[in-house]
PDB file of C-alpha atoms in Angstrom:
ATOM      1  CA  MET A 196     -62.852 192.801 158.564  1.00  0.00           C
ATOM      2  CA  LYS A 197     -60.219 192.383 160.185  1.00  0.00           C
ATOM      3  CA  ILE A 198     -59.056 193.699 163.945  1.00  0.00           C
ATOM      4  CA  VAL A 199     -55.830 193.808 165.437  1.00  0.00           C
ATOM      5  CA  THR A 200     -55.461 193.198 169.047  1.00  0.00           C
ATOM      6  CA  LEU A 201     -52.404 194.092 171.194  1.00  0.00           C
ATOM      7  CA  VAL A 202     -51.003 192.002 173.111  1.00  0.00           C
ATOM      8  CA  LYS A 203     -48.275 191.944 176.110  1.00  0.00           C
ATOM      9  CA  TYR A 204     -46.350 189.387 177.969  1.00  0.00           C
ATOM     10  CA  VAL A 205     -45.569 190.918 181.231  1.00  0.00           C
ATOM     11  CA  PRO A 206     -44.084 189.994 184.651  1.00  0.00           C
ATOM     12  CA  ASP A 207     -46.562 188.629 187.037  1.00  0.00           C
ATOM     13  CA  ALA A 208     -47.425 191.615 189.862  1.00  0.00           C
ATOM     14  CA  THR A 209     -47.800 189.265 192.905  1.00  0.00           C
ATOM     15  CA  GLY A 210     -44.928 187.819 191.640  1.00  0.00           C
ATOM     16  CA  ASP A 211     -40.554 188.687 192.604  1.00  0.00           C
ATOM     17  CA  ARG A 212     -40.191 191.619 189.921  1.00  0.00           C
ATOM     18  CA  GLY A 213     -36.601 192.725 189.599  1.00  0.00           C
ATOM     19  CA  PHE A 214     -34.712 194.293 186.735  1.00  0.00           C
ATOM     20  CA  ALA A 215     -31.665 192.611 185.076  1.00  0.00           C
ATOM     21  CA  ASP A 216     -27.912 193.245 184.811  1.00  0.00           C
ATOM     22  CA  ASP A 217     -28.638 195.453 182.012  1.00  0.00           C
ATOM     23  CA  GLY A 218     -31.218 197.934 183.794  1.00  0.00           C
ATOM     24  CA  THR A 219     -34.295 195.848 181.737  1.00  0.00           C
ATOM     25  CA  VAL A 220     -37.092 194.027 183.569  1.00  0.00           C
ATOM     26  CA  ASP A 221     -35.313 190.996 184.489  1.00  0.00           C
ATOM     27  CA  ARG A 222     -38.123 188.478 182.484  1.00  0.00           C
ATOM     28  CA  GLU A 223     -36.545 185.418 183.914  1.00  0.00           C
ATOM     29  CA  ALA A 224     -37.133 185.903 187.730  1.00  0.00           C
ATOM     30  CA  THR A 225     -40.833 185.305 187.954  1.00  0.00           C
ATOM     31  CA  ASP A 226     -43.051 183.682 186.248  1.00  0.00           C
ATOM     32  CA  GLY A 227     -45.166 186.048 183.391  1.00  0.00           C
ATOM     33  CA  LEU A 228     -49.024 186.095 181.880  1.00  0.00           C
ATOM     34  CA  LEU A 229     -50.827 188.516 179.262  1.00  0.00           C
ATOM     35  CA  SER A 230     -50.956 192.117 180.980  1.00  0.00           C
ATOM     36  CA  GLU A 231     -54.160 191.625 182.669  1.00  0.00           C
ATOM     37  CA  LEU A 232     -55.182 195.643 180.799  1.00  0.00           C
ATOM     38  CA  ASP A 233     -55.036 193.947 177.994  1.00  0.00           C
ATOM     39  CA  GLU A 234     -57.273 191.659 178.275  1.00  0.00           C
ATOM     40  CA  TYR A 235     -59.833 194.224 178.495  1.00  0.00           C
ATOM     41  CA  ALA A 236     -58.814 194.851 174.800  1.00  0.00           C
ATOM     42  CA  VAL A 237     -58.840 190.787 173.846  1.00  0.00           C
ATOM     43  CA  GLU A 238     -62.659 190.816 175.272  1.00  0.00           C
ATOM     44  CA  GLN A 239     -63.690 194.065 173.107  1.00  0.00           C
ATOM     45  CA  ALA A 240     -62.696 193.061 170.610  1.00  0.00           C
ATOM     46  CA  LEU A 241     -64.110 189.383 170.514  1.00  0.00           C
ATOM     47  CA  GLN A 242     -67.135 191.529 171.412  1.00  0.00           C
ATOM     48  CA  LEU A 243     -66.685 193.885 167.894  1.00  0.00           C
ATOM     49  CA  ALA A 244     -66.339 190.637 166.303  1.00  0.00           C
ATOM     50  CA  ASP A 245     -69.425 189.142 167.679  1.00  0.00           C
ATOM     51  CA  SER A 246     -71.293 191.773 167.379  1.00  0.00           C
ATOM     52  CA  GLN A 247     -70.989 192.522 163.080  1.00  0.00           C
ATOM     53  CA  ASP A 248     -73.414 190.455 161.123  1.00  0.00           C
ATOM     54  CA  SER A 249     -71.174 189.140 159.127  1.00  0.00           C
ATOM     55  CA  GLY A 250     -71.262 185.605 158.657  1.00  0.00           C
ATOM     56  CA  GLY A 251     -68.386 184.803 160.810  1.00  0.00           C
ATOM     57  CA  ASP A 252     -66.021 187.049 158.599  1.00  0.00           C
ATOM     58  CA  VAL A 253     -64.000 189.493 161.461  1.00  0.00           C
ATOM     59  CA  GLU A 254     -61.016 187.932 162.363  1.00  0.00           C
ATOM     60  CA  VAL A 255     -59.381 188.923 165.045  1.00  0.00           C
ATOM     61  CA  VAL A 256     -56.011 188.593 165.317  1.00  0.00           C
ATOM     62  CA  ALA A 257     -53.837 188.979 169.010  1.00  0.00           C
ATOM     63  CA  LEU A 258     -50.132 190.505 168.129  1.00  0.00           C
ATOM     64  CA  THR A 259     -47.162 190.580 169.855  1.00  0.00           C
ATOM     65  CA  LEU A 260     -43.481 191.609 170.335  1.00  0.00           C
ATOM     66  CA  GLY A 261     -40.977 190.038 172.877  1.00  0.00           C
ATOM     67  CA  PRO A 262     -39.289 187.218 173.685  1.00  0.00           C
ATOM     68  CA  ASP A 263     -39.994 183.518 173.288  1.00  0.00           C
ATOM     69  CA  ASP A 264     -42.731 183.437 176.340  1.00  0.00           C
ATOM     70  CA  ALA A 265     -44.381 185.972 175.313  1.00  0.00           C
ATOM     71  CA  ALA A 266     -45.961 183.209 172.872  1.00  0.00           C
ATOM     72  CA  ASP A 267     -47.824 182.702 175.859  1.00  0.00           C
ATOM     73  CA  ALA A 268     -49.707 186.203 175.465  1.00  0.00           C
ATOM     74  CA  ILE A 269     -51.209 184.983 172.246  1.00  0.00           C
ATOM     75  CA  LYS A 270     -52.335 181.624 173.600  1.00  0.00           C
ATOM     76  CA  ARG A 271     -54.096 183.569 176.281  1.00  0.00           C
ATOM     77  CA  ALA A 272     -55.598 185.531 173.292  1.00  0.00           C
ATOM     78  CA  LEU A 273     -56.359 182.572 171.408  1.00  0.00           C
ATOM     79  CA  GLN A 274     -58.458 180.648 174.292  1.00  0.00           C
ATOM     80  CA  MET A 275     -59.927 183.051 175.164  1.00  0.00           C
ATOM     81  CA  GLY A 276     -61.837 183.129 171.326  1.00  0.00           C
ATOM     82  CA  ALA A 277     -58.961 185.887 168.546  1.00  0.00           C
ATOM     83  CA  THR A 278     -58.405 183.950 165.236  1.00  0.00           C
ATOM     84  CA  SER A 279     -54.623 183.677 165.039  1.00  0.00           C
ATOM     85  CA  GLY A 280     -51.791 185.143 166.368  1.00  0.00           C
ATOM     86  CA  VAL A 281     -48.031 187.102 165.371  1.00  0.00           C
ATOM     87  CA  HIS A 282     -45.557 186.657 167.439  1.00  0.00           C
ATOM     88  CA  ILE A 283     -42.248 189.023 166.493  1.00  0.00           C
ATOM     89  CA  ASN A 284     -39.743 188.116 168.369  1.00  0.00           C
ATOM     90  CA  ASP A 285     -36.464 188.895 167.855  1.00  0.00           C
ATOM     91  CA  GLU A 286     -33.254 189.512 170.017  1.00  0.00           C
ATOM     92  CA  SER A 287     -32.255 192.933 168.577  1.00  0.00           C
ATOM     93  CA  VAL A 288     -35.127 194.224 169.847  1.00  0.00           C
ATOM     94  CA  HIS A 289     -33.999 193.853 173.861  1.00  0.00           C
ATOM     95  CA  GLY A 290     -34.922 196.986 175.917  1.00  0.00           C
ATOM     96  CA  SER A 291     -36.404 198.843 173.479  1.00  0.00           C
ATOM     97  CA  ASP A 292     -37.972 202.105 174.610  1.00  0.00           C
ATOM     98  CA  ALA A 293     -41.951 202.927 173.318  1.00  0.00           C
ATOM     99  CA  LEU A 294     -40.887 204.420 170.446  1.00  0.00           C
ATOM    100  CA  ALA A 295     -38.974 201.768 168.663  1.00  0.00           C
ATOM    101  CA  THR A 296     -41.259 199.669 170.101  1.00  0.00           C
ATOM    102  CA  SER A 297     -44.208 201.667 168.339  1.00  0.00           C
ATOM    103  CA  ALA A 298     -42.018 201.799 165.145  1.00  0.00           C
ATOM    104  CA  ILE A 299     -41.812 198.084 164.821  1.00  0.00           C
ATOM    105  CA  LEU A 300     -45.434 197.861 165.940  1.00  0.00           C
ATOM    106  CA  ALA A 301     -46.889 200.247 162.945  1.00  0.00           C
ATOM    107  CA  ALA A 302     -44.529 198.325 160.585  1.00  0.00           C
ATOM    108  CA  ALA A 303     -46.347 194.306 162.153  1.00  0.00           C
ATOM    109  CA  ILE A 304     -50.018 196.681 161.622  1.00  0.00           C
ATOM    110  CA  ARG A 305     -48.815 197.538 157.823  1.00  0.00           C
ATOM    111  CA  LYS A 306     -48.398 194.276 156.906  1.00  0.00           C
ATOM    112  CA  LEU A 307     -51.652 193.004 158.472  1.00  0.00           C
ATOM    113  CA  GLU A 308     -53.548 195.382 156.863  1.00  0.00           C
ATOM    114  CA  PRO A 309     -56.371 195.883 159.718  1.00  0.00           C
ATOM    115  CA  ASP A 310     -59.798 197.766 159.875  1.00  0.00           C
ATOM    116  CA  LEU A 311     -58.817 198.560 163.884  1.00  0.00           C
ATOM    117  CA  VAL A 312     -55.940 197.865 166.356  1.00  0.00           C
ATOM    118  CA  VAL A 313     -57.379 197.534 169.736  1.00  0.00           C
ATOM    119  CA  ALA A 314     -54.821 198.511 172.717  1.00  0.00           C
ATOM    120  CA  GLY A 315     -55.333 198.248 176.578  1.00  0.00           C
ATOM    121  CA  MET A 316     -55.114 201.417 178.062  1.00  0.00           C
ATOM    122  CA  ALA A 317     -51.149 200.393 179.398  1.00  0.00           C
ATOM    123  CA  SER A 318     -49.277 197.749 180.056  1.00  0.00           C
ATOM    124  CA  THR A 319     -49.128 196.749 184.135  1.00  0.00           C
ATOM    125  CA  ASP A 320     -44.867 196.430 183.857  1.00  0.00           C
ATOM    126  CA  GLY A 321     -43.894 200.138 181.803  1.00  0.00           C
ATOM    127  CA  THR A 322     -47.403 201.719 182.343  1.00  0.00           C
ATOM    128  CA  MET A 323     -46.579 204.875 179.835  1.00  0.00           C
ATOM    129  CA  GLY A 324     -49.259 204.474 177.737  1.00  0.00           C
ATOM    130  CA  VAL A 325     -48.609 206.228 174.790  1.00  0.00           C
ATOM    131  CA  VAL A 326     -48.066 203.580 172.419  1.00  0.00           C
ATOM    132  CA  PRO A 327     -51.640 204.061 170.497  1.00  0.00           C
ATOM    133  CA  ALA A 328     -50.882 207.925 170.376  1.00  0.00           C
ATOM    134  CA  MET A 329     -47.589 206.615 169.152  1.00  0.00           C
ATOM    135  CA  LEU A 330     -48.929 204.387 166.762  1.00  0.00           C
ATOM    136  CA  SER A 331     -51.767 206.642 165.389  1.00  0.00           C
ATOM    137  CA  GLU A 332     -48.583 209.018 164.370  1.00  0.00           C
ATOM    138  CA  ARG A 333     -46.176 207.116 162.782  1.00  0.00           C
ATOM    139  CA  LEU A 334     -49.861 204.897 160.503  1.00  0.00           C
ATOM    140  CA  GLY A 335     -51.569 208.636 160.371  1.00  0.00           C
ATOM    141  CA  TRP A 336     -54.733 206.371 161.701  1.00  0.00           C
ATOM    142  CA  PRO A 337     -57.355 208.688 164.074  1.00  0.00           C
ATOM    143  CA  ALA A 338     -56.855 207.911 167.536  1.00  0.00           C
ATOM    144  CA  ALA A 339     -59.569 207.243 169.976  1.00  0.00           C
ATOM    145  CA  THR A 340     -57.972 206.113 173.470  1.00  0.00           C
ATOM    146  CA  LEU A 341     -59.310 205.583 177.194  1.00  0.00           C
ATOM    147  CA  GLY A 342     -62.506 203.951 176.009  1.00  0.00           C
ATOM    148  CA  ALA A 343     -64.901 202.845 179.012  1.00  0.00           C
ATOM    149  CA  THR A 344     -67.174 201.770 175.891  1.00  0.00           C
ATOM    150  CA  LEU A 345     -66.337 200.674 172.677  1.00  0.00           C
ATOM    151  CA  SER A 346     -68.912 199.895 169.419  1.00  0.00           C
ATOM    152  CA  LEU A 347     -68.397 200.245 165.911  1.00  0.00           C
ATOM    153  CA  ALA A 348     -70.822 200.870 163.091  1.00  0.00           C
ATOM    154  CA  GLY A 349     -70.326 200.556 159.445  1.00  0.00           C
ATOM    155  CA  THR A 350     -66.620 202.103 159.205  1.00  0.00           C
ATOM    156  CA  THR A 351     -67.275 203.988 162.621  1.00  0.00           C
ATOM    157  CA  ALA A 352     -65.840 203.361 165.815  1.00  0.00           C
ATOM    158  CA  THR A 353     -67.207 204.739 168.975  1.00  0.00           C
ATOM    159  CA  ILE A 354     -65.692 205.440 172.419  1.00  0.00           C
ATOM    160  CA  ARG A 355     -67.787 206.701 176.035  1.00  0.00           C
ATOM    161  CA  ARG A 356     -64.129 208.468 178.030  1.00  0.00           C
ATOM    162  CA  ASP A 357     -65.388 209.108 181.114  1.00  0.00           C
ATOM    163  CA  GLY A 358     -63.325 211.810 183.083  1.00  0.00           C
ATOM    164  CA  ASP A 359     -63.974 213.243 186.332  1.00  0.00           C
ATOM    165  CA  THR A 360     -66.433 215.405 185.378  1.00  0.00           C
ATOM    166  CA  ALA A 361     -67.640 214.573 182.660  1.00  0.00           C
ATOM    167  CA  SER A 362     -68.067 212.197 179.957  1.00  0.00           C
ATOM    168  CA  GLN A 363     -66.841 212.726 176.047  1.00  0.00           C
ATOM    169  CA  THR A 364     -67.917 210.660 173.491  1.00  0.00           C
ATOM    170  CA  ILE A 365     -65.531 210.107 170.435  1.00  0.00           C
ATOM    171  CA  GLU A 366     -66.003 208.860 166.776  1.00  0.00           C
ATOM    172  CA  VAL A 367     -63.537 207.770 164.350  1.00  0.00           C
ATOM    173  CA  ALA A 368     -63.162 206.643 161.085  1.00  0.00           C
ATOM    174  CA  LEU A 369     -61.357 203.318 160.198  1.00  0.00           C
ATOM    175  CA  PRO A 370     -58.438 202.520 160.220  1.00  0.00           C
ATOM    176  CA  ALA A 371     -58.291 203.387 163.467  1.00  0.00           C
ATOM    177  CA  ILE A 372     -56.325 203.146 166.978  1.00  0.00           C
ATOM    178  CA  VAL A 373     -58.658 203.039 169.856  1.00  0.00           C
ATOM    179  CA  SER A 374     -57.512 201.611 173.391  1.00  0.00           C
ATOM    180  CA  VAL A 375     -59.301 200.744 176.278  1.00  0.00           C
ATOM    181  CA  THR A 376     -60.309 200.535 180.033  1.00  0.00           C
ATOM    182  CA  ASP A 377     -60.658 197.926 182.436  1.00  0.00           C
ATOM    183  CA  GLN A 378     -63.978 199.474 182.578  1.00  0.00           C
ATOM    184  CA  SER A 379     -64.830 198.821 179.038  1.00  0.00           C
ATOM    185  CA  GLY A 380     -65.812 194.749 180.200  1.00  0.00           C
ATOM    186  CA  GLU A 381     -65.208 191.805 182.402  1.00  0.00           C
ATOM    187  CA  PRO A 382     -62.529 189.923 180.357  1.00  0.00           C
ATOM    188  CA  ARG A 383     -64.424 186.670 179.126  1.00  0.00           C
ATOM    189  CA  TYR A 384     -62.102 183.182 180.888  1.00  0.00           C
ATOM    190  CA  PRO A 385     -61.551 180.840 178.497  1.00  0.00           C
ATOM    191  CA  SER A 386     -63.564 177.322 178.103  1.00  0.00           C
ATOM    192  CA  MET A 387     -62.365 173.827 177.432  1.00  0.00           C
ATOM    193  CA  LYS A 388     -63.152 174.475 174.145  1.00  0.00           C
ATOM    194  CA  GLY A 389     -61.640 177.387 173.547  1.00  0.00           C
ATOM    195  CA  ILE A 390     -58.668 175.761 175.227  1.00  0.00           C
ATOM    196  CA  LEU A 391     -58.918 173.118 173.337  1.00  0.00           C
ATOM    197  CA  ALA A 392     -59.553 174.676 169.745  1.00  0.00           C
ATOM    198  CA  ALA A 393     -56.152 177.384 170.654  1.00  0.00           C
ATOM    199  CA  LYS A 394     -54.003 174.571 170.092  1.00  0.00           C
ATOM    200  CA  LYS A 395     -54.603 174.480 165.922  1.00  0.00           C
ATOM    201  CA  LYS A 396     -55.404 178.002 165.839  1.00  0.00           C
ATOM    202  CA  PRO A 397     -52.479 179.715 163.359  1.00  0.00           C
ATOM    203  CA  VAL A 398     -49.585 181.832 164.655  1.00  0.00           C
ATOM    204  CA  ASP A 399     -46.721 183.375 162.242  1.00  0.00           C
ATOM    205  CA  ASP A 400     -43.582 184.061 163.756  1.00  0.00           C
ATOM    206  CA  TRP A 401     -41.929 187.436 162.202  1.00  0.00           C
ATOM    207  CA  GLU A 402     -38.172 188.902 162.720  1.00  0.00           C
ATOM    208  CA  ILE A 403     -37.566 192.661 162.421  1.00  0.00           C
ATOM    209  CA  ASP A 404     -36.662 191.308 158.648  1.00  0.00           C
ATOM    210  CA  ASP A 405     -39.705 190.422 158.188  1.00  0.00           C
ATOM    211  CA  LEU A 406     -40.579 193.964 158.638  1.00  0.00           C
ATOM    212  CA  ASP A 407     -40.275 196.884 155.988  1.00  0.00           C
ATOM    213  CA  LEU A 408     -38.515 199.152 158.570  1.00  0.00           C
ATOM    214  CA  ASP A 409     -36.381 201.749 156.485  1.00  0.00           C
ATOM    215  CA  ALA A 410     -32.697 201.599 158.162  1.00  0.00           C
ATOM    216  CA  GLU A 411     -33.109 204.575 160.096  1.00  0.00           C
ATOM    217  CA  VAL A 412     -36.132 202.812 162.308  1.00  0.00           C
ATOM    218  CA  ASN A 413     -34.498 200.049 162.108  1.00  0.00           C
ATOM    219  CA  GLY A 414     -31.538 201.769 163.861  1.00  0.00           C
ATOM    220  CA  GLN A 415     -33.417 202.787 166.610  1.00  0.00           C
ATOM    221  CA  VAL A 416     -34.490 199.087 168.117  1.00  0.00           C
ATOM    222  CA  GLY A 417     -32.944 197.531 170.941  1.00  0.00           C
ATOM    223  CA  LEU A 418     -31.313 198.933 174.470  1.00  0.00           C
ATOM    224  CA  ALA A 419     -28.240 201.036 172.627  1.00  0.00           C
ATOM    225  CA  ASN A 420     -30.927 203.191 170.977  1.00  0.00           C
ATOM    226  CA  ALA A 421     -32.889 204.233 173.450  1.00  0.00           C
ATOM    227  CA  TRP A 422     -34.379 207.847 174.450  1.00  0.00           C
ATOM    228  CA  SER A 423     -34.837 206.570 177.793  1.00  0.00           C
ATOM    229  CA  THR A 424     -32.488 204.395 180.280  1.00  0.00           C
ATOM    230  CA  VAL A 425     -32.033 202.571 183.991  1.00  0.00           C
ATOM    231  CA  LYS A 426     -29.535 203.754 185.590  1.00  0.00           C
ATOM    232  CA  ASP A 427     -29.186 202.452 188.940  1.00  0.00           C
ATOM    233  CA  THR A 428     -32.177 200.450 190.779  1.00  0.00           C
ATOM    234  CA  THR A 429     -31.969 200.221 194.610  1.00  0.00           C
ATOM    235  CA  PRO A 430     -34.579 197.039 196.316  1.00  0.00           C
ATOM    236  CA  ARG A 431     -37.458 197.764 198.363  1.00  0.00           C
ATOM    237  CA  PRO A 432     -36.959 198.051 201.922  1.00  0.00           C
ATOM    238  CA  PRO A 433     -38.541 194.706 203.870  1.00  0.00           C
ATOM    239  CA  LYS A 434     -41.066 195.624 205.809  1.00  0.00           C
ATOM    240  CA  GLU A 435     -40.492 196.331 209.741  1.00  0.00           C
ATOM    241  CA  ALA A 436     -42.632 195.807 213.020  1.00  0.00           C
ATOM    242  CA  GLY A 437     -44.914 198.872 213.123  1.00  0.00           C
ATOM    243  CA  ARG A 438     -44.164 200.652 216.714  1.00  0.00           C
ATOM    244  CA  GLN A 439     -46.445 199.154 219.916  1.00  0.00           C
ATOM    245  CA  VAL A 440     -47.826 201.055 222.734  1.00  0.00           C
ATOM    246  CA  THR A 441     -48.313 199.427 225.910  1.00  0.00           C
ATOM    247  CA  ASP A 442     -51.361 200.393 227.511  1.00  0.00           C
ATOM    248  CA  GLU A 443     -50.073 199.981 230.717  1.00  0.00           C
ATOM    249  CA  ASP A 444     -52.783 201.668 233.172  1.00  0.00           C
ATOM    250  CA  GLY A 445     -55.719 200.152 231.021  1.00  0.00           C
ATOM    251  CA  SER A 446     -56.606 204.036 230.242  1.00  0.00           C
ATOM    252  CA  ALA A 447     -56.498 203.894 226.362  1.00  0.00           C
ATOM    253  CA  PRO A 448     -59.984 203.114 225.854  1.00  0.00           C
ATOM    254  CA  GLN A 449     -60.586 205.945 227.360  1.00  0.00           C
ATOM    255  CA  ARG A 450     -58.790 208.720 224.887  1.00  0.00           C
TER     256      ARG A 450
END
């Protein structure tokens, strides 16, 4: 069995984030890391691999799309326990929107031929949460999204989706796309053994030409072909001191 988990390299939320001159996220202005919400996807993929009575035949592949630094997202997933990684790195995809991103990832998934794709509920930079559904449409696979739990039995994946008033149990036949929330289980912290083992795990570097993208889709990637663009940005104003009222006669506690 092969499980692909989608991982994204995002700017550190605790850093000074901003936009570049072309309106895209300035990824050079602050350190980056594996999106926190994608760590839950990696954890669930690893738990599925651990739970399968397969004698070690379950392969967990970390798949990312991004610039050179995005290799760190795969590195983190490998340290957690993923088997291998695939890094799609091509300058032509810079500024691609969710539609183009889903087309590229769908082509990579077809090439990898997994039984299951596990994603986080959203990325922590764009927070759109639409890519899993787009992948489902492009691949023609069923999707079960926003799972608080994820289990696998034979050729059926099951999630429990928790709403405000009720919970839904959703089953999908493999191959399928699933996404999990931050309620699905605390991601494991890489052990020293895992960190050392990650250095020997294979990572394939692919470009757009390595994927079976038709001319129409290939012409949709990149910032110039994005359906949405950032026209203008304004820095957040600095915090101002709060208003202070002086209790001149000592009567404030009685009010």
